[in-house]
């Protein structure tokens, strides 16, 4: 039984890992120069630079089935956040687990007692739901904004906390993202830790790839087209060579899956610019700093080397800054705007530009109701199976669930 997987992102690698464990011969063709897809880390002058700021929730139910958390050496953020509105600062110790800890100037007057109670109720309610992914959650869907308003949160709390906080997670400050993603993320935040692997987020796909036989992942090998025999997919074409297989799993992002496999994959995306500085004088500790001001450039920032010291050379500090717009700006202007926001919050900060990552396609758009309309792994075409975040939800957990289900589909159809 020979299976070809197209794409070595988390979905493709998870699919390949499960199939290899079941005894199939698996080859993964990857277009780029390394495995990991959107989850990669570069090493430069002793700094570890994730290709976009992203975090891992230790409570993710599917990914923990495939990953060795201990070997990843996960380094946790402090819960809560630091909310900045210019010079004003409010430190939230842990609004999910300890609403009493909602502290100091900015939110204490706005976050009424009932807000705090509602936060608690939302957290408590979310942990009882048995879903393994956002798309699994039941109930009528709405935008995250309507959901929070429906819970009676004040506009001030929504503006000061939820927009920048979930804006950083959904990459969308308007909170138009499906409330299922909000509810599922809430559950992850309330039941586990937020972390990064000590050696960078790219350790996650590296660990998956290491579980495959040597040579199973072939990098710099873009699949140009699928080979067909009548209506059946029988292999792929790579660099003018034909490779035959019993089944092909297309595990690319949604736009490429539409083009390569005719998948009815969702349109639309959200993106992020991640800017790195070698930094001195930013006193955020292990907490994420959120920008409560609308119209600012930076949405969130964190001294990532305070969370995971190996992200910076000894004695130096790495600041990771996220903006949700401005993709067209030149690097110099992006660095300048980042410095302008951060030094308003921390006037003593000294920031030296290191790198800019523009990631316009970070996640597929997830408006309310989208999860019911996503494609299945099974297709109407014999020999063709789909994997990729866009069949579940946009996350590390969702993409790995998709890979797992695609492997299940191959197993079922070909009785491996
Ligand atoms: C900046 C950013 C921040 C994020 N933040 C978080 C977060 O905090 N937490 C979280 O859980 N998730 C986060 N995500 C989402 C998560 O990373 C993605 O959902 C997940 O990585 C998608 O994996 P995938 O395998 O579905 O797709 P991809 O990672 O896109 O993998 C597809 C692979 O297919 C390859 N490919 C494409 N075309 C071909 C071809 N013709 N031939 C061969 N190979 C091909 C690509 O090169 C790629 O390697 C974030 C993503 C980004 C980019």
mmCIF file of N, CA, C and O in Angstrom, residues 268-320:
data_model
loop_
_atom_site.group_PDB
_atom_site.id
_atom_site.type_symbol
_atom_site.label_atom_id
_atom_site.label_comp_id
_atom_site.label_asym_id
_atom_site.label_seq_id
_atom_site.Cartn_x
_atom_site.Cartn_y
_atom_site.Cartn_z
ATOM 1 N N UNK A 268 -10.972 33.262 1.434
ATOM 2 C CA UNK A 268 -10.747 34.301 2.441
ATOM 3 C C UNK A 268 -9.680 33.900 3.440
ATOM 4 O O UNK A 268 -9.452 32.715 3.686
ATOM 5 N N UNK A 269 -9.016 34.904 3.986
ATOM 6 C CA UNK A 269 -7.940 34.625 4.936
ATOM 7 C C UNK A 269 -7.734 35.819 5.861
ATOM 8 O O UNK A 269 -8.196 36.926 5.584
ATOM 9 N N UNK A 270 -7.040 35.563 6.946
ATOM 10 C CA UNK A 270 -6.577 36.638 7.825
ATOM 11 C C UNK A 270 -5.070 36.467 7.985
ATOM 12 O O UNK A 270 -4.549 35.360 7.874
ATOM 13 N N UNK A 271 -4.393 37.596 8.225
ATOM 14 C CA UNK A 271 -2.938 37.535 8.266
ATOM 15 C C UNK A 271 -2.341 38.333 9.406
ATOM 16 O O UNK A 271 -3.049 38.958 10.203
ATOM 17 N N UNK A 272 -1.032 38.297 9.428
ATOM 18 C CA UNK A 272 -0.294 38.877 10.542
ATOM 19 C C UNK A 272 1.072 39.350 10.056
ATOM 20 O O UNK A 272 1.678 38.696 9.210
ATOM 21 N N UNK A 273 1.541 40.465 10.608
ATOM 22 C CA UNK A 273 2.959 40.805 10.447
ATOM 23 C C UNK A 273 3.607 40.581 11.798
ATOM 24 O O UNK A 273 3.098 41.064 12.817
ATOM 25 N N UNK A 274 4.703 39.849 11.803
ATOM 26 C CA UNK A 274 5.423 39.612 13.054
ATOM 27 C C UNK A 274 6.784 40.293 12.938
ATOM 28 O O UNK A 274 7.523 40.034 11.994
ATOM 29 N N UNK A 275 7.063 41.182 13.874
ATOM 30 C CA UNK A 275 8.302 41.965 13.839
ATOM 31 C C UNK A 275 9.140 41.594 15.049
ATOM 32 O O UNK A 275 8.615 41.543 16.164
ATOM 33 N N UNK A 276 10.410 41.341 14.811
ATOM 34 C CA UNK A 276 11.301 40.973 15.918
ATOM 35 C C UNK A 276 12.323 42.070 16.175
ATOM 36 O O UNK A 276 12.872 42.654 15.233
ATOM 37 N N UNK A 277 12.573 42.306 17.458
ATOM 38 C CA UNK A 277 13.613 43.254 17.875
ATOM 39 C C UNK A 277 14.467 42.594 18.949
ATOM 40 O O UNK A 277 13.944 41.850 19.804
ATOM 41 N N UNK A 278 15.751 42.901 18.925
ATOM 42 C CA UNK A 278 16.581 42.636 20.104
ATOM 43 C C UNK A 278 16.253 43.794 21.047
ATOM 44 O O UNK A 278 16.356 44.956 20.655
ATOM 45 N N UNK A 279 15.798 43.468 22.246
ATOM 46 C CA UNK A 279 15.183 44.521 23.075
ATOM 47 C C UNK A 279 15.798 44.573 24.462
ATOM 48 O O UNK A 279 16.131 43.550 25.050
ATOM 49 N N UNK A 280 15.875 45.784 24.957
ATOM 50 C CA UNK A 280 16.232 46.018 26.362
ATOM 51 C C UNK A 280 15.167 46.913 26.958
ATOM 52 O O UNK A 280 14.644 47.793 26.268
ATOM 53 N N UNK A 281 14.844 46.678 28.203
ATOM 54 C CA UNK A 281 13.980 47.624 28.910
ATOM 55 C C UNK A 281 12.492 47.418 28.719
ATOM 56 O O UNK A 281 11.695 48.281 29.095
ATOM 57 N N UNK A 282 12.064 46.287 28.115
ATOM 58 C CA UNK A 282 10.626 45.994 28.031
ATOM 59 C C UNK A 282 10.293 45.107 29.225
ATOM 60 O O UNK A 282 10.831 44.014 29.356
ATOM 61 N N UNK A 283 9.435 45.605 30.083
ATOM 62 C CA UNK A 283 9.215 44.858 31.327
ATOM 63 C C UNK A 283 7.869 44.123 31.307
ATOM 64 O O UNK A 283 7.026 44.337 32.139
ATOM 65 N N UNK A 284 7.697 43.267 30.314
ATOM 66 C CA UNK A 284 6.418 42.549 30.226
ATOM 67 C C UNK A 284 6.476 41.211 30.943
ATOM 68 O O UNK A 284 5.453 40.591 31.179
ATOM 69 N N UNK A 285 7.664 40.758 31.277
ATOM 70 C CA UNK A 285 7.796 39.430 31.868
ATOM 71 C C UNK A 285 7.244 38.388 30.911
ATOM 72 O O UNK A 285 7.408 38.501 29.697
ATOM 73 N N UNK A 286 6.543 37.398 31.473
ATOM 74 C CA UNK A 286 6.033 36.300 30.633
ATOM 75 C C UNK A 286 4.603 36.539 30.192
ATOM 76 O O UNK A 286 3.903 35.604 29.821
ATOM 77 N N UNK A 287 4.134 37.781 30.300
ATOM 78 C CA UNK A 287 2.748 38.065 29.908
ATOM 79 C C UNK A 287 2.706 38.734 28.538
ATOM 80 O O UNK A 287 3.604 39.489 28.181
ATOM 81 N N UNK A 288 1.603 38.491 27.836
ATOM 82 C CA UNK A 288 1.374 39.164 26.562
ATOM 83 C C UNK A 288 0.902 40.590 26.847
ATOM 84 O O UNK A 288 0.093 40.817 27.755
ATOM 85 N N UNK A 289 1.422 41.540 26.086
ATOM 86 C CA UNK A 289 0.998 42.932 26.205
ATOM 87 C C UNK A 289 -0.009 43.209 25.093
ATOM 88 O O UNK A 289 0.259 42.923 23.922
ATOM 89 N N UNK A 290 -1.162 43.729 25.458
ATOM 90 C CA UNK A 290 -2.228 43.985 24.478
ATOM 91 C C UNK A 290 -2.412 45.485 24.294
ATOM 92 O O UNK A 290 -2.391 46.240 25.278
ATOM 93 N N UNK A 291 -2.623 45.899 23.053
ATOM 94 C CA UNK A 291 -2.870 47.314 22.782
ATOM 95 C C UNK A 291 -4.373 47.562 22.754
ATOM 96 O O UNK A 291 -5.067 47.121 21.844
ATOM 97 N N UNK A 292 -4.884 48.260 23.755
ATOM 98 C CA UNK A 292 -6.321 48.521 23.829
ATOM 99 C C UNK A 292 -6.730 49.684 22.927
ATOM 100 O O UNK A 292 -7.918 49.906 22.710
ATOM 101 N N UNK A 293 -5.763 50.426 22.402
ATOM 102 C CA UNK A 293 -6.103 51.602 21.583
ATOM 103 C C UNK A 293 -6.405 51.180 20.155
ATOM 104 O O UNK A 293 -5.597 50.486 19.521
ATOM 105 N N UNK A 294 -7.541 51.643 19.650
ATOM 106 C CA UNK A 294 -7.856 51.383 18.254
ATOM 107 C C UNK A 294 -6.979 52.280 17.386
ATOM 108 O O UNK A 294 -6.651 53.383 17.787
ATOM 109 N N UNK A 295 -6.621 51.825 16.224
ATOM 110 C CA UNK A 295 -5.845 52.673 15.327
ATOM 111 C C UNK A 295 -4.357 52.605 15.590
ATOM 112 O O UNK A 295 -3.578 53.226 14.871
ATOM 113 N N UNK A 296 -3.935 51.857 16.604
ATOM 114 C CA UNK A 296 -2.498 51.671 16.818
ATOM 115 C C UNK A 296 -1.954 50.704 15.782
ATOM 116 O O UNK A 296 -2.713 50.056 15.053
ATOM 117 N N UNK A 297 -0.647 50.586 15.696
ATOM 118 C CA UNK A 297 -0.047 49.642 14.745
ATOM 119 C C UNK A 297 0.074 48.262 15.386
ATOM 120 O O UNK A 297 -0.375 47.264 14.839
ATOM 121 N N UNK A 298 0.623 48.228 16.575
ATOM 122 C CA UNK A 298 0.865 46.947 17.246
ATOM 123 C C UNK A 298 -0.437 46.451 17.875
ATOM 124 O O UNK A 298 -1.141 47.211 18.538
ATOM 125 N N UNK A 299 -0.760 45.172 17.669
ATOM 126 C CA UNK A 299 -1.900 44.581 18.375
ATOM 127 C C UNK A 299 -1.451 43.957 19.693
ATOM 128 O O UNK A 299 -2.077 44.142 20.719
ATOM 129 N N UNK A 300 -0.377 43.190 19.629
ATOM 130 C CA UNK A 300 0.132 42.545 20.843
ATOM 131 C C UNK A 300 1.640 42.361 20.730
ATOM 132 O O UNK A 300 2.201 42.360 19.624
ATOM 133 N N UNK A 301 2.275 42.225 21.889
ATOM 134 C CA UNK A 301 3.726 42.065 21.917
ATOM 135 C C UNK A 301 4.089 41.229 23.129
ATOM 136 O O UNK A 301 3.330 41.167 24.099
ATOM 137 N N UNK A 302 5.241 40.581 23.047
ATOM 138 C CA UNK A 302 5.712 39.834 24.219
ATOM 139 C C UNK A 302 7.222 39.674 24.132
ATOM 140 O O UNK A 302 7.782 39.522 23.030
ATOM 141 N N UNK A 303 7.854 39.752 25.282
ATOM 142 C CA UNK A 303 9.286 39.436 25.304
ATOM 143 C C UNK A 303 9.367 37.911 25.346
ATOM 144 O O UNK A 303 9.324 37.292 26.407
ATOM 145 N N UNK A 304 9.430 37.331 24.159
ATOM 146 C CA UNK A 304 9.308 35.876 24.044
ATOM 147 C C UNK A 304 10.488 35.164 24.721
ATOM 148 O O UNK A 304 10.346 34.047 25.220
ATOM 149 N N UNK A 305 11.617 35.844 24.813
ATOM 150 C CA UNK A 305 12.767 35.209 25.483
ATOM 151 C C UNK A 305 12.600 35.204 27.001
ATOM 152 O O UNK A 305 13.325 34.482 27.688
ATOM 153 N N UNK A 306 11.627 35.979 27.518
ATOM 154 C CA UNK A 306 11.332 35.869 28.959
ATOM 155 C C UNK A 306 10.522 34.585 29.197
ATOM 156 O O UNK A 306 10.614 33.967 30.251
ATOM 157 N N UNK A 307 9.728 34.207 28.196
ATOM 158 C CA UNK A 307 8.941 32.967 28.289
ATOM 159 C C UNK A 307 9.859 31.763 28.042
ATOM 160 O O UNK A 307 9.842 30.793 28.797
ATOM 161 N N UNK A 308 10.632 31.840 26.982
ATOM 162 C CA UNK A 308 11.532 30.738 26.589
ATOM 163 C C UNK A 308 12.923 31.333 26.365
ATOM 164 O O UNK A 308 13.200 31.860 25.283
ATOM 165 N N UNK A 309 13.799 31.276 27.362
ATOM 166 C CA UNK A 309 15.089 31.966 27.274
ATOM 167 C C UNK A 309 15.930 31.560 26.071
ATOM 168 O O UNK A 309 16.727 32.356 25.569
ATOM 169 N N UNK A 310 15.722 30.331 25.551
ATOM 170 C CA UNK A 310 16.560 29.919 24.421
ATOM 171 C C UNK A 310 16.202 30.640 23.127
ATOM 172 O O UNK A 310 16.897 30.479 22.116
ATOM 173 N N UNK A 311 15.164 31.478 23.133
ATOM 174 C CA UNK A 311 14.843 32.265 21.933
ATOM 175 C C UNK A 311 15.874 33.378 21.688
ATOM 176 O O UNK A 311 15.865 33.999 20.620
ATOM 177 N N UNK A 312 16.713 33.683 22.675
ATOM 178 C CA UNK A 312 17.715 34.743 22.483
ATOM 179 C C UNK A 312 19.057 34.251 23.008
ATOM 180 O O UNK A 312 19.114 33.408 23.903
ATOM 181 N N UNK A 313 20.157 34.784 22.447
ATOM 182 C CA UNK A 313 21.464 34.413 22.994
ATOM 183 C C UNK A 313 21.559 34.875 24.450
ATOM 184 O O UNK A 313 20.865 35.830 24.844
ATOM 185 N N UNK A 314 22.395 34.212 25.211
ATOM 186 C CA UNK A 314 22.552 34.549 26.634
ATOM 187 C C UNK A 314 22.825 36.052 26.795
ATOM 188 O O UNK A 314 23.615 36.626 26.051
ATOM 189 N N UNK A 315 22.102 36.661 27.736
ATOM 190 C CA UNK A 315 22.320 38.087 28.010
ATOM 191 C C UNK A 315 21.550 39.015 27.086
ATOM 192 O O UNK A 315 21.587 40.234 27.242
ATOM 193 N N UNK A 316 20.848 38.449 26.073
ATOM 194 C CA UNK A 316 20.056 39.309 25.169
ATOM 195 C C UNK A 316 18.572 38.941 25.286
ATOM 196 O O UNK A 316 18.221 37.910 25.854
ATOM 197 N N UNK A 317 17.711 39.806 24.737
ATOM 198 C CA UNK A 317 16.265 39.599 24.859
ATOM 199 C C UNK A 317 15.618 39.751 23.488
ATOM 200 O O UNK A 317 16.002 40.615 22.708
ATOM 201 N N UNK A 318 14.600 38.912 23.243
ATOM 202 C CA UNK A 318 13.892 38.969 21.952
ATOM 203 C C UNK A 318 12.459 39.425 22.180
ATOM 204 O O UNK A 318 11.721 38.809 22.957
ATOM 205 N N UNK A 319 12.099 40.513 21.492
ATOM 206 C CA UNK A 319 10.719 41.008 21.565
ATOM 207 C C UNK A 319 10.002 40.627 20.280
ATOM 208 O O UNK A 319 10.494 40.881 19.179
ATOM 209 N N UNK A 320 8.826 40.018 20.439
ATOM 210 C CA UNK A 320 8.005 39.638 19.294
ATOM 211 C C UNK A 320 6.781 40.554 19.278
ATOM 212 O O UNK A 320 6.067 40.657 20.268
#
